[in-house]
Coordinates of C-alpha atoms in Angstrom, one line a residue:
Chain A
X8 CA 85.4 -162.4 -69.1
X9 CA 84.3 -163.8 -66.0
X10 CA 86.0 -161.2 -63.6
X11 CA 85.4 -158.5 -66.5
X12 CA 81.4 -159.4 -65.6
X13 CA 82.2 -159.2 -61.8
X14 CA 83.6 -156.1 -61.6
X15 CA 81.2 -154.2 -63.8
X16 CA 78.3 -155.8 -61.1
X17 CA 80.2 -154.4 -58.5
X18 CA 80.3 -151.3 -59.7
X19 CA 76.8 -150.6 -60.6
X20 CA 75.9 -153.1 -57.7
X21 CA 77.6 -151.1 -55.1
X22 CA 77.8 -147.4 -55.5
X23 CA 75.4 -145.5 -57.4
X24 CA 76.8 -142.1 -57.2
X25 CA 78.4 -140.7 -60.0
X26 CA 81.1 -138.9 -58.5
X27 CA 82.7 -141.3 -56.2
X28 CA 82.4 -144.0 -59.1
X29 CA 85.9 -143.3 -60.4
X30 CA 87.7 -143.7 -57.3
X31 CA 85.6 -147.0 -56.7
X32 CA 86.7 -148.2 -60.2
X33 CA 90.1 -147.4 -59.3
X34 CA 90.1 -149.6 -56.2
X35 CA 88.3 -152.3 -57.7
X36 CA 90.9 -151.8 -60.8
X37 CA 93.7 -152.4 -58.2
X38 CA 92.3 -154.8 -56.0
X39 CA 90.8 -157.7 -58.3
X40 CA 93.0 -160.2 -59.0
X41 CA 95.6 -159.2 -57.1
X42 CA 97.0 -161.7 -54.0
X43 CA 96.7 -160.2 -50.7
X44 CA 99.7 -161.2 -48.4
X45 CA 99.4 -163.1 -45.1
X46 CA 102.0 -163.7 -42.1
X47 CA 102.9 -167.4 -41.5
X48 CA 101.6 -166.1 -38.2
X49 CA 99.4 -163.3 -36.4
X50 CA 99.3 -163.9 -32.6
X51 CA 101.2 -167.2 -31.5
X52 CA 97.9 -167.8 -29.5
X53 CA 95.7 -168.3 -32.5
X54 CA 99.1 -169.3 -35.5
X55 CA 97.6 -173.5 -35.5
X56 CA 94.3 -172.0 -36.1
X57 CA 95.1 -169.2 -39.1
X58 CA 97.3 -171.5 -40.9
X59 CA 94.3 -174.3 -40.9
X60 CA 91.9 -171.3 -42.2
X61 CA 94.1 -170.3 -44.9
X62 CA 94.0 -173.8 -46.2
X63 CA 91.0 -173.3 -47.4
X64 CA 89.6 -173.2 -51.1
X65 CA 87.9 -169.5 -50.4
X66 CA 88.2 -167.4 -48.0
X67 CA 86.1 -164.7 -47.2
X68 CA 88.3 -162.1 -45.5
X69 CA 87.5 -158.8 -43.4
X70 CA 89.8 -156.2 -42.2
X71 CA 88.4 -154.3 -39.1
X72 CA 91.0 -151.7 -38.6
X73 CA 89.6 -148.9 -36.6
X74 CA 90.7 -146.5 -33.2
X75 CA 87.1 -145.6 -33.2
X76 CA 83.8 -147.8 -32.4
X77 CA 84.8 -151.2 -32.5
X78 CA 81.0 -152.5 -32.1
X79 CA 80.3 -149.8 -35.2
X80 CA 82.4 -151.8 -37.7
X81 CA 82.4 -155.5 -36.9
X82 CA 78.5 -156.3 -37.2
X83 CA 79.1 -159.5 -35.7
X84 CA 75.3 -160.4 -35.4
X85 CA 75.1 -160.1 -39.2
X86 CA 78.2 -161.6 -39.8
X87 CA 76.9 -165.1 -37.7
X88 CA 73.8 -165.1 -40.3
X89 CA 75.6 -165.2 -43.6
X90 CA 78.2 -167.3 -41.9
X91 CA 75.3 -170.0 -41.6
X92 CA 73.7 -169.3 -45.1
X93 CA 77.0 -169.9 -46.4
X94 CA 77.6 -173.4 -44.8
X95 CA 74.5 -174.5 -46.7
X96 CA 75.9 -173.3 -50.3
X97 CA 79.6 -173.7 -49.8
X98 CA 81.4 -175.7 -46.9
X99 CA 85.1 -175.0 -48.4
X100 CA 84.7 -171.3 -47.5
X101 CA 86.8 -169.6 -44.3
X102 CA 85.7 -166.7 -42.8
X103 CA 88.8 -164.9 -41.7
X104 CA 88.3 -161.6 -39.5
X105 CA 91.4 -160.1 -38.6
X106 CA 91.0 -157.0 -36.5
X107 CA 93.6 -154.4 -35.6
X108 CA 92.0 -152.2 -32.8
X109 CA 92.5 -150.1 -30.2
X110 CA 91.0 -152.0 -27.6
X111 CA 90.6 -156.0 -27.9
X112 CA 88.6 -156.5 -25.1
X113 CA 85.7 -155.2 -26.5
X114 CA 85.9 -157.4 -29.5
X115 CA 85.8 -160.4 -26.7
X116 CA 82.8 -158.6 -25.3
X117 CA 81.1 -157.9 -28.7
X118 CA 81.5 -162.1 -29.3
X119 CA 80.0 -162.8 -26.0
X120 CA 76.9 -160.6 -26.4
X121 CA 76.4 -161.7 -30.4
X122 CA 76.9 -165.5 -29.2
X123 CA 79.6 -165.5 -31.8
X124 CA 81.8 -168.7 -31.7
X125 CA 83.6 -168.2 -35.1
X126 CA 87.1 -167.1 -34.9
X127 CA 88.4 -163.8 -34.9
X128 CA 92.2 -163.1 -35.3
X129 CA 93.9 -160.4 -33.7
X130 CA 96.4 -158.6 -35.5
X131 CA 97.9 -157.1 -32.6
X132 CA 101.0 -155.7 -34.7
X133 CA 98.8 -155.3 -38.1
X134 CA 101.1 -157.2 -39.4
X135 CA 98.6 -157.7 -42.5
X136 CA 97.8 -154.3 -43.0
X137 CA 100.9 -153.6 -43.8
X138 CA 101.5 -156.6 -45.9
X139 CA 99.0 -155.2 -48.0
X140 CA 97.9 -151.3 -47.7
X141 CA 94.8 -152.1 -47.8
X142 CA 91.9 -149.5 -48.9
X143 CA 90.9 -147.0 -45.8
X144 CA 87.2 -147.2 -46.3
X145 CA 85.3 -149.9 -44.6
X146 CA 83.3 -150.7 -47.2
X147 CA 86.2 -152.2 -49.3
X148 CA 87.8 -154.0 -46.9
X149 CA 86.1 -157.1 -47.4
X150 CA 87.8 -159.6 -50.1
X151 CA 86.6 -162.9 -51.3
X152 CA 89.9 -164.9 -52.6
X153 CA 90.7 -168.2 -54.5
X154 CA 92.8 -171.0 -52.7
X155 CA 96.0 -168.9 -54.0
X156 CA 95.1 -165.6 -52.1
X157 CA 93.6 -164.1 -55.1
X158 CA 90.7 -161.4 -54.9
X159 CA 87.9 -162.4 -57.2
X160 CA 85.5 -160.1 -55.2
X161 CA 85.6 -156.6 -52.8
X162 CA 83.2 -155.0 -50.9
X163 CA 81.5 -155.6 -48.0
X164 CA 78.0 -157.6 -47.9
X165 CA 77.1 -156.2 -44.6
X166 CA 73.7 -154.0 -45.0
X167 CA 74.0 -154.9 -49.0
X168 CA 71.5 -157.7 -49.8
X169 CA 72.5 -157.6 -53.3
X170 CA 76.6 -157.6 -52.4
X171 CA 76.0 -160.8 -50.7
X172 CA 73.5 -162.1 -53.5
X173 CA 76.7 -161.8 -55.7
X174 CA 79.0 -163.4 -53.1
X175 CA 76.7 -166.2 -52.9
X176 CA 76.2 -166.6 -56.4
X177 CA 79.8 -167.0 -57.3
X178 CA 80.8 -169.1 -54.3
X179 CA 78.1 -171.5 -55.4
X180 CA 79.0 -171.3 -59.1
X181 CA 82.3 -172.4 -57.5
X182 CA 81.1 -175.0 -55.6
X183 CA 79.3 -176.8 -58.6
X184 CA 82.8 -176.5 -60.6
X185 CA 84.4 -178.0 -57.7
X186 CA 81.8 -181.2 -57.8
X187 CA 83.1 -184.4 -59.8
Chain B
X16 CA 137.4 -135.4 -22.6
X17 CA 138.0 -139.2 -24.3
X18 CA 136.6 -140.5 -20.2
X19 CA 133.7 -138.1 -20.5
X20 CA 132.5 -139.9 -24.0
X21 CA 130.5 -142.6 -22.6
X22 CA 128.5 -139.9 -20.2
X23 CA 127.8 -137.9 -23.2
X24 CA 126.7 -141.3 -25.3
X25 CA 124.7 -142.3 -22.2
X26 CA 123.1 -138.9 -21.6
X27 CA 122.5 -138.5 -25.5
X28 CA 120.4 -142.1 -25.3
X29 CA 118.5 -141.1 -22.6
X30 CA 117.4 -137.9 -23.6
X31 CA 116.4 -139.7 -27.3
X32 CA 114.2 -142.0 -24.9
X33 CA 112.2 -139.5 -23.6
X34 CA 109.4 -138.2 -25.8
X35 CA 106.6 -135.7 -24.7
X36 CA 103.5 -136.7 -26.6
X37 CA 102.6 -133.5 -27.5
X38 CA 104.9 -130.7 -26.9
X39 CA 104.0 -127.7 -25.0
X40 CA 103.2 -126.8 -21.2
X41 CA 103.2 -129.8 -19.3
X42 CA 101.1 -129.7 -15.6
X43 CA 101.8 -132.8 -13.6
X44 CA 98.8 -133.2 -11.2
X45 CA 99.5 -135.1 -8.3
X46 CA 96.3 -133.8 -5.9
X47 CA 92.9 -132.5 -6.4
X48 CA 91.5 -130.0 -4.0
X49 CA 88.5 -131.7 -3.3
X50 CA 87.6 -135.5 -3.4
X51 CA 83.7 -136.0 -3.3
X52 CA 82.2 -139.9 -2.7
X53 CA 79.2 -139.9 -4.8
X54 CA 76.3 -142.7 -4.5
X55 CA 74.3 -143.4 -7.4
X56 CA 70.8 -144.9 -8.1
X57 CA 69.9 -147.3 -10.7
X58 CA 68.3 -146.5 -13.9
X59 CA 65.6 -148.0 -14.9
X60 CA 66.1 -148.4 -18.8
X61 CA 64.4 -151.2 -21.0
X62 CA 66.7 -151.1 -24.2
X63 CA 68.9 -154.0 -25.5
X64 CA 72.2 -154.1 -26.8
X65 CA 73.6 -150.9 -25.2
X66 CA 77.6 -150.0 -26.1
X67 CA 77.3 -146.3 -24.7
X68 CA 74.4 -143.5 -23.7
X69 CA 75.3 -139.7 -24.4
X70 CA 72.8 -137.0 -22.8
X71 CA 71.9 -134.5 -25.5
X72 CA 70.0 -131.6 -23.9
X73 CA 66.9 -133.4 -22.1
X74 CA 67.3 -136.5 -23.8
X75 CA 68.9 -139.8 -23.0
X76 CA 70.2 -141.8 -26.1
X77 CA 71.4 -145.4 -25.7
X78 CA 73.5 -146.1 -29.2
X79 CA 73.7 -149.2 -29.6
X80 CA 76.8 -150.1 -32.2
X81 CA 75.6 -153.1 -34.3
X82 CA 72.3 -150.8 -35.1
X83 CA 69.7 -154.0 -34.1
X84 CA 66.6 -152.4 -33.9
X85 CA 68.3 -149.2 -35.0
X86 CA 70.8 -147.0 -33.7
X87 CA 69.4 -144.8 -31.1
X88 CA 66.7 -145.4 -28.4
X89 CA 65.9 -142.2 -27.0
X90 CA 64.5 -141.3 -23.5
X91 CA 63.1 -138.2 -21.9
X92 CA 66.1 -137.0 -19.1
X93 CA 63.2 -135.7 -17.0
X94 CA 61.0 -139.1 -17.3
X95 CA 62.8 -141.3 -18.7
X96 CA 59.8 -142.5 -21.0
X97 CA 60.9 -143.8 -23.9
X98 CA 60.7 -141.8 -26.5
X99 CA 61.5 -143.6 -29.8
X100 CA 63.9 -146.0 -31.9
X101 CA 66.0 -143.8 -34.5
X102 CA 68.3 -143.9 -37.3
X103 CA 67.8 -147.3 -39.0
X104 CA 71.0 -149.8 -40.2
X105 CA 71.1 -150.4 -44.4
X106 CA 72.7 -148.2 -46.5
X107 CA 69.9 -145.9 -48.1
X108 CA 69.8 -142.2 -48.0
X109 CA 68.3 -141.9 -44.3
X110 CA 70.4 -145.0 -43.2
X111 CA 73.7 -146.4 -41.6
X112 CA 75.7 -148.9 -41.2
X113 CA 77.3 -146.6 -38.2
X114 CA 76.2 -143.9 -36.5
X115 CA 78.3 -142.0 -34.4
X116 CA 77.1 -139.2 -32.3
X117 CA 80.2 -136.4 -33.0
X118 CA 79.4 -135.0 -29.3
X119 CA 78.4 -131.5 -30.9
X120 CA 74.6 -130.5 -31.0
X121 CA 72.9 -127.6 -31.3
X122 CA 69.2 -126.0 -30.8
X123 CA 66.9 -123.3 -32.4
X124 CA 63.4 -122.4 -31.4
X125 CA 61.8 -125.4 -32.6
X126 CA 64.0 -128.3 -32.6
X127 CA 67.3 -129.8 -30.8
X128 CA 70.0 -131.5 -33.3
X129 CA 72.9 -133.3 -33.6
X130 CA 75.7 -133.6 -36.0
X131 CA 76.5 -137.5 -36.5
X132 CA 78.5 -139.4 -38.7
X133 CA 78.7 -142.6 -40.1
X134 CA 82.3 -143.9 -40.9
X135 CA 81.5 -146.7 -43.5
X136 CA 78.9 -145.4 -45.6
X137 CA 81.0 -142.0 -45.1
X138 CA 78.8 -139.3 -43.9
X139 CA 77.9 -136.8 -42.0
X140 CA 74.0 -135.7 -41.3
X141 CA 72.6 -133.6 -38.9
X142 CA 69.6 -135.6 -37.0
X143 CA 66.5 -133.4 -36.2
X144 CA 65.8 -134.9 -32.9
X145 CA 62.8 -133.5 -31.9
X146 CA 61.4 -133.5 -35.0
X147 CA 62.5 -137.1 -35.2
X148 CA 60.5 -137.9 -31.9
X149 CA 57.4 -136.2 -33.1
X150 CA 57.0 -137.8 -36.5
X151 CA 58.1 -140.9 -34.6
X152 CA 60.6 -141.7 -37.8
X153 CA 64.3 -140.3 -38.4
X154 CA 64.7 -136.8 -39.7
X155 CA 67.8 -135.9 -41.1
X156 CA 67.9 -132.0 -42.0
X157 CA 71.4 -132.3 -44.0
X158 CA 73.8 -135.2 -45.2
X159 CA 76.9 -134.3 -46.7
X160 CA 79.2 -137.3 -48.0
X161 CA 83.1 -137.1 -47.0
X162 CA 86.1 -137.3 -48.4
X163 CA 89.1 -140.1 -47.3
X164 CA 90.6 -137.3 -45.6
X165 CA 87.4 -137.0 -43.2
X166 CA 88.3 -140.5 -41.5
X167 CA 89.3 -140.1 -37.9
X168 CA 87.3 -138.1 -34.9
X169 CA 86.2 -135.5 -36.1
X170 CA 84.3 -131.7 -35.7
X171 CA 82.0 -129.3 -37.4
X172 CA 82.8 -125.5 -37.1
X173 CA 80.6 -123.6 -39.4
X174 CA 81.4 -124.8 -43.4
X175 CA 85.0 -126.8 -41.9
X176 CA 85.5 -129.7 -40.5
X177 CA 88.1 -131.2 -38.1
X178 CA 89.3 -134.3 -38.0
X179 CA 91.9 -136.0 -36.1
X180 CA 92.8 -139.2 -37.8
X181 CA 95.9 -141.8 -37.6
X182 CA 98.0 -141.8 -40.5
X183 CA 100.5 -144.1 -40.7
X184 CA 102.4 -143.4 -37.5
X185 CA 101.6 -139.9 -37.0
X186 CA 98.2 -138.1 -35.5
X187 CA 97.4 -135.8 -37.8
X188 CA 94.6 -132.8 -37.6
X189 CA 93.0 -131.9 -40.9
X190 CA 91.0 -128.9 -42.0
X191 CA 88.6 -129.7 -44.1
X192 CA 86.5 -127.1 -46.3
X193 CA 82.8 -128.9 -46.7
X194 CA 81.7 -126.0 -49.2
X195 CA 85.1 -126.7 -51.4
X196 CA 85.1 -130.5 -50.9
X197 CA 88.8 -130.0 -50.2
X198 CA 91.7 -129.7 -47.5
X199 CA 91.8 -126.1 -46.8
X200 CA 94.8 -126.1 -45.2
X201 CA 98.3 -128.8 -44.7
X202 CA 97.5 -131.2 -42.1
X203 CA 99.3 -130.7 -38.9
X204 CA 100.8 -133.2 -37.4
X205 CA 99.6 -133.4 -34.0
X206 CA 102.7 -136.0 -32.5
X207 CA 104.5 -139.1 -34.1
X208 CA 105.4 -142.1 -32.8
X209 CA 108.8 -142.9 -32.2
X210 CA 109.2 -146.5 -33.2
X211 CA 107.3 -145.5 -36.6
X212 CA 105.0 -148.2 -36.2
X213 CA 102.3 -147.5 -38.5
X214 CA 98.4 -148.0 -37.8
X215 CA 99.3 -149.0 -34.1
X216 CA 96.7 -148.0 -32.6
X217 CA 98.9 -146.3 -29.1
X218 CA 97.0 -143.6 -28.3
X219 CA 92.9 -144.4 -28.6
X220 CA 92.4 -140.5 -28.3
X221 CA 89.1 -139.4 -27.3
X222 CA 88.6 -135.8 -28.3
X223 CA 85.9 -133.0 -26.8
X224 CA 85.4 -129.3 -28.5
X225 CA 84.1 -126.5 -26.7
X226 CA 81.2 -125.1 -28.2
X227 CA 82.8 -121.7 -29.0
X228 CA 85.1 -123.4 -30.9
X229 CA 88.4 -122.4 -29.5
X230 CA 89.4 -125.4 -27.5
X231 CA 89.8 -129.0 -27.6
X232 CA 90.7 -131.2 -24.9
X233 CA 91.6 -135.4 -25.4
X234 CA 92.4 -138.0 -23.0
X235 CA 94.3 -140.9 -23.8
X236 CA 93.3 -144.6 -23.2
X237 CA 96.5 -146.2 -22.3
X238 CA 98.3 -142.7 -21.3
X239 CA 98.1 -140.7 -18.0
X240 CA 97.8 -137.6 -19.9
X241 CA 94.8 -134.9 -21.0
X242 CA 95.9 -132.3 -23.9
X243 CA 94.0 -129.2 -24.4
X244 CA 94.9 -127.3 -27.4
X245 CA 93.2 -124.6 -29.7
X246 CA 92.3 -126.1 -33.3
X247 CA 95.1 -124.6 -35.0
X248 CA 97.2 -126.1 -32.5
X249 CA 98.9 -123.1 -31.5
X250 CA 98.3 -123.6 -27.6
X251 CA 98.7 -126.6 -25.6
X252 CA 99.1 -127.2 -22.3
X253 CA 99.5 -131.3 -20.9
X254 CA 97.9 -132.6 -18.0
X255 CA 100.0 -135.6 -16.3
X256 CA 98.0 -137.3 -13.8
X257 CA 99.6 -138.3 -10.4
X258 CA 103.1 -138.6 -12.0
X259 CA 104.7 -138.2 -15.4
X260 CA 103.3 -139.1 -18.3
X261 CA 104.3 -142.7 -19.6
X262 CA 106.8 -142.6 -22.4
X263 CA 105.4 -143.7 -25.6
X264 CA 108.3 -146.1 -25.9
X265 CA 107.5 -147.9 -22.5
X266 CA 104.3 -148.1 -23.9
X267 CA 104.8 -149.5 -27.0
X268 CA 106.7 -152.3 -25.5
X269 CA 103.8 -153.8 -23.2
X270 CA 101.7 -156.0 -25.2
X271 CA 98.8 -154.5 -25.9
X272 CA 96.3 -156.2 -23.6
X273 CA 98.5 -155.8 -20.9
X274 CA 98.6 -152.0 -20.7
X275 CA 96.9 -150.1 -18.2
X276 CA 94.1 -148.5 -18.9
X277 CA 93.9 -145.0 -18.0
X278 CA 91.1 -143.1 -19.2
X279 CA 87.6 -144.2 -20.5
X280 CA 85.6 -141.4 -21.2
X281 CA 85.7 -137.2 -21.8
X282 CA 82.8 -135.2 -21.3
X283 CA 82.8 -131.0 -21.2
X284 CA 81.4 -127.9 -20.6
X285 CA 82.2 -124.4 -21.5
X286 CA 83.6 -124.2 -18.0
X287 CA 85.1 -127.7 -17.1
X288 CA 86.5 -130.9 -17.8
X289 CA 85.0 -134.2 -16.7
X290 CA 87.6 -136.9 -17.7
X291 CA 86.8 -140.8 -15.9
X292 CA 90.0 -141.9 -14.8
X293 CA 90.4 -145.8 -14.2
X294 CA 93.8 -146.6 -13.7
X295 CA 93.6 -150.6 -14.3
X296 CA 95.2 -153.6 -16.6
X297 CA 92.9 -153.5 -19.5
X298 CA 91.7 -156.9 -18.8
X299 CA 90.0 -156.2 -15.5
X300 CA 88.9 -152.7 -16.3
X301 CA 85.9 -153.6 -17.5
X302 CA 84.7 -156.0 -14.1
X303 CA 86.2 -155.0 -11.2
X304 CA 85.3 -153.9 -7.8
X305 CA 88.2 -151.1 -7.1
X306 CA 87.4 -147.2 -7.6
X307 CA 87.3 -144.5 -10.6
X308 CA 87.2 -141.6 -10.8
X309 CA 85.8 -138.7 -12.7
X310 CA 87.7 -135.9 -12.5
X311 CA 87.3 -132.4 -13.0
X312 CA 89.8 -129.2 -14.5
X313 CA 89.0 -126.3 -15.3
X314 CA 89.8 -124.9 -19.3
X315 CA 93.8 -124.0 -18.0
X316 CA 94.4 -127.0 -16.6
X317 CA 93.9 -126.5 -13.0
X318 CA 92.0 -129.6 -11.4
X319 CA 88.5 -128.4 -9.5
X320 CA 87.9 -131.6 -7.3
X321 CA 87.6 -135.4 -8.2
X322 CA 84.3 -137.7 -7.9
X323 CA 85.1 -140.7 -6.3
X324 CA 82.7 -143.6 -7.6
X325 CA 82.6 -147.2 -6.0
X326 CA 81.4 -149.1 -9.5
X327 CA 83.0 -150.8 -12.3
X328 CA 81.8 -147.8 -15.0
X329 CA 83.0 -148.3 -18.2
X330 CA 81.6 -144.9 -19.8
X331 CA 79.4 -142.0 -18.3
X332 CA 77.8 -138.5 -19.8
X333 CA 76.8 -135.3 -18.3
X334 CA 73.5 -134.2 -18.0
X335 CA 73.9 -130.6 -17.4
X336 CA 70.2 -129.4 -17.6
X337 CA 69.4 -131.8 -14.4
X338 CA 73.2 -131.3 -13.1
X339 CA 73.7 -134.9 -12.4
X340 CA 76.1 -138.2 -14.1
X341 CA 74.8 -140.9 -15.6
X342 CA 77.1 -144.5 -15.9
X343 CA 77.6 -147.3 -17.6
X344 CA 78.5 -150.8 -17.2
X345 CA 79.7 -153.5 -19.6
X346 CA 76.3 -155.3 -18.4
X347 CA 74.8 -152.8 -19.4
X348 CA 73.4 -151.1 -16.2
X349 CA 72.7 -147.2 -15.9
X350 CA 73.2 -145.3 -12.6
X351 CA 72.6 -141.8 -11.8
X352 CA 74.6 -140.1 -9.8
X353 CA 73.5 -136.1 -8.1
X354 CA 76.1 -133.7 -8.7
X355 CA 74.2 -130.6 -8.3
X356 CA 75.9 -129.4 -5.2
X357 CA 79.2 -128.9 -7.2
X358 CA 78.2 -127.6 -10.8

């Protein structure tokens, strides 16, 4: 019931348009529930470091898998503010950015100029793209999943006050549950 | 015959090794006629947060990628007051979560604009620039939403659109009927790569069209080759630069951050080519203090002359109107460099 609730939210949350609402549905269809596959490891620079975020209880995870404008899709100043809301209403959540790009030293660059000190993973090989096949459009390539890799919610927060309003509410929904 | 077996096996490996990127008539480069030192002058631009400027007609635009403070900052080319902030991050009707300038613009009597597309959101607007400036807020005269088939690079000719996406481990061009809202023809696939590695990203094309339509021209960031080919890809001629173009296997087997990085930037005319060659490991191309240049063919292929440029540029535009280059670093810094004496 619960996911039934979420899904119908996203899909009146996120897309009004009437004739790209079936193809959403379908991806959201597809998607929820559904475990999205990781490598044991990415890069052998970073392996200590994913395995320790996939640990986690929830893990909020974004695909940037682009040949075009790097800067255009990972947002990383907006990313650093709803990292921090999200300390405040639920520790036991990992942000995991894995990009595939075509040039990584701009994603260095971008984290130097945005001050941004949380980790990003590169998926030099996209070895979790294909693991997965995940949607092309940018928009749904954001997934929030349960301690066993499980999607309980797509879509990307990222300009979308009330996409993150939902994110938030079920991640602190979860967080009570999770109290003694 | 049986000793002449392991030549034929040998000689049947190595020709499987070599693949042309794109097939058709390859000119290797090694000289340019003329070399030309140029010596630029700083400009004096206030704006923040600056990934890459793009002269369109007499106006500068910084674009600025995460869209703080919006996308755009425009300047006047002849004073470089500034002009205005435009096209605002979110994801209403006149916003973006990207906006990418597709390189094409156009004027009419009143007003210059400019075709540009935003990749998340999926669309594709034409900005009214000038009468963006004068209402000092962002006019879009059209927005058309794409298709998944519209991902990729891509170009507006009348009512179709181009686009030159990575599928899997081919380059693919697709036409693309806007009026229909359908592919109006089978993609073409522009070249494959040979180990099949899907979404590797081995290429990072940068494409160009001419404005009459009938030729594109792409550079390569980690190859030593510029294509020009007509949009139906009928004719194509490869440029390699200074000595045969790297095979796409040798390529594939350097990890990426250790490639060399070749090109960085295309810019056109209807009569030449401007491509900024760099030639360094991809992590020092960015802060270094060898030279680039920016070097310039003709629509067949044959090279004019090459600007020599002492300064760790990362990108650069044309202004043709003022007949001059503008650069940019990765801190951010703008030069200006005369070229006047060879347009």
């Amino acid at each position: 019931m619960k996911q039934f609730t979420i899904l119908i939210s996203i899909l009146f949350i996120f897309f009004s348009c009437a004739s790209r609402q079936e193809r959403t549905e379908d991806i959201v269809n597809k998607w929820l529930d559904q475990e999205i596959k990781f490598s044991d490891s990415l890069n052998t620079q970073q392996d200590s470091l994913w395995q320790l975020m996939l640990d986690k209880d929830f893990k909020l995870l974004t695909i940037i898998d682009t040949n075009s404008c790097t800067g255009c899709h990972l947002k990383l100043h907006e990313w650093n503010k709803l990292i921090k809301e999200m300390d405040t209403i639920n520790p036991n959540v990992a942000f995991l950015f894995v990009v595939h790009v075509k040039d990584y030293t701009i994603v260095d660059v971008l984290k130097k100029r945005n001050k941004f000190t949380y980790p990003i993973f590169y998926d030099y090989k996209n070895k979790i793209g294909k693991l997965n096949d995940f949607p092309k459009a940018p928009r749904f390539q954001t997934f929030l999943l349960n301690k066993n890799n499980k999607v309980i919610l797509l879509g990307n927060p990222i300009g979308s006050h009330r996409m993150w309003e939902l994110y938030k509410k079920v991640l602190s929904e979860e967080s009570l549950i999770a109290q003694p | 015959m049986k000793s002449l077996t392991p030549f034929i096996i040998i000689l049947t490996t190595l020709s499987c090794t070599s693949h042309d990127i794109m097939i058709g008539k390859n000119i290797l480069i090694k000289e340019f006629p003329q070399e030309v030192k140029l010596t630029g002058e700083r400009v004096d631009i206030t704006s923040i947060g600056v990934n890459d400027i793009f002269v369109v007609d007499t106006f500068l635009i910084c674009f600025k990628a995460d869209g703080l403070d919006d996308f755009f900052d425009i300047y006047s080319t002849n004073t470089y007051q500034s002009l205005g902030k435009f096209l605002s991050p979110g994801r209403g009707p006149d916003e973006f979560l990207n906006a990418i300038y597709m390189g094409q613009y156009f004027k009419d009597s009143l007003n210059t604009y400019m075709w540009v597309k935003d990749g998340a959101l999926m669309k594709l607007v034409l900005f009214n620039v000038t009468e963006s400036i004068r209402q000092q807020k962002t006019i879009l005269d059209s927005c058309i939403y794409l298709s998944e088939d519209c991902r990729g690079e891509c170009f507006v000719l009348g009512d179709t659109l181009i686009s030159i996406v990575n599928s899997s481990y081919n380059h693919i061009l697709n036409t693309y009927d806007l009026k229909k809202d359908t592919l109006s023809q089978q993609p073409i696939i522009m070249f494959s790569d040979p180990l099949k590695n899907e979404h590797q990203y081995l290429f990072g094309m940068t494409n160009q069209l001419r404005s009459d339509h009938k030729r594109f021209v792409s550079n390569m960031a980690n190859f030593n080759q510029i294509n020009i080919f007509s949009p139906q890809f009928t004719d194509i001629i490869t440029l390699s630069l200074y000595e045969p173009t790297v095979s796409m296997k040798e390529i594939s087997f350097i990890p990426e951050r250790e490639r060399i990085r070749y090109f960085s930037g295309l810019q056109i005319t209807d009569s030449s080519i401007y491509a900024l060659y760099i030639n360094l490991p991809t992590p020092i191309f960015r802060e270094h203090n060898k030279n680039v240049e920016i070097q310039q063919f003709d629509w067949e292929g044959t090279p004019i002359r090459k600007f020599i440029i002492t300064n760790d540029i990362i990108y650069f535009t044309l202004d043709t109107r003022h007949k001059c280059i503008y650069t940019f670093k990765d801190n951010e810094e703008i030069d200006k460099y005369d070229i006047s004496d060879y347009f």
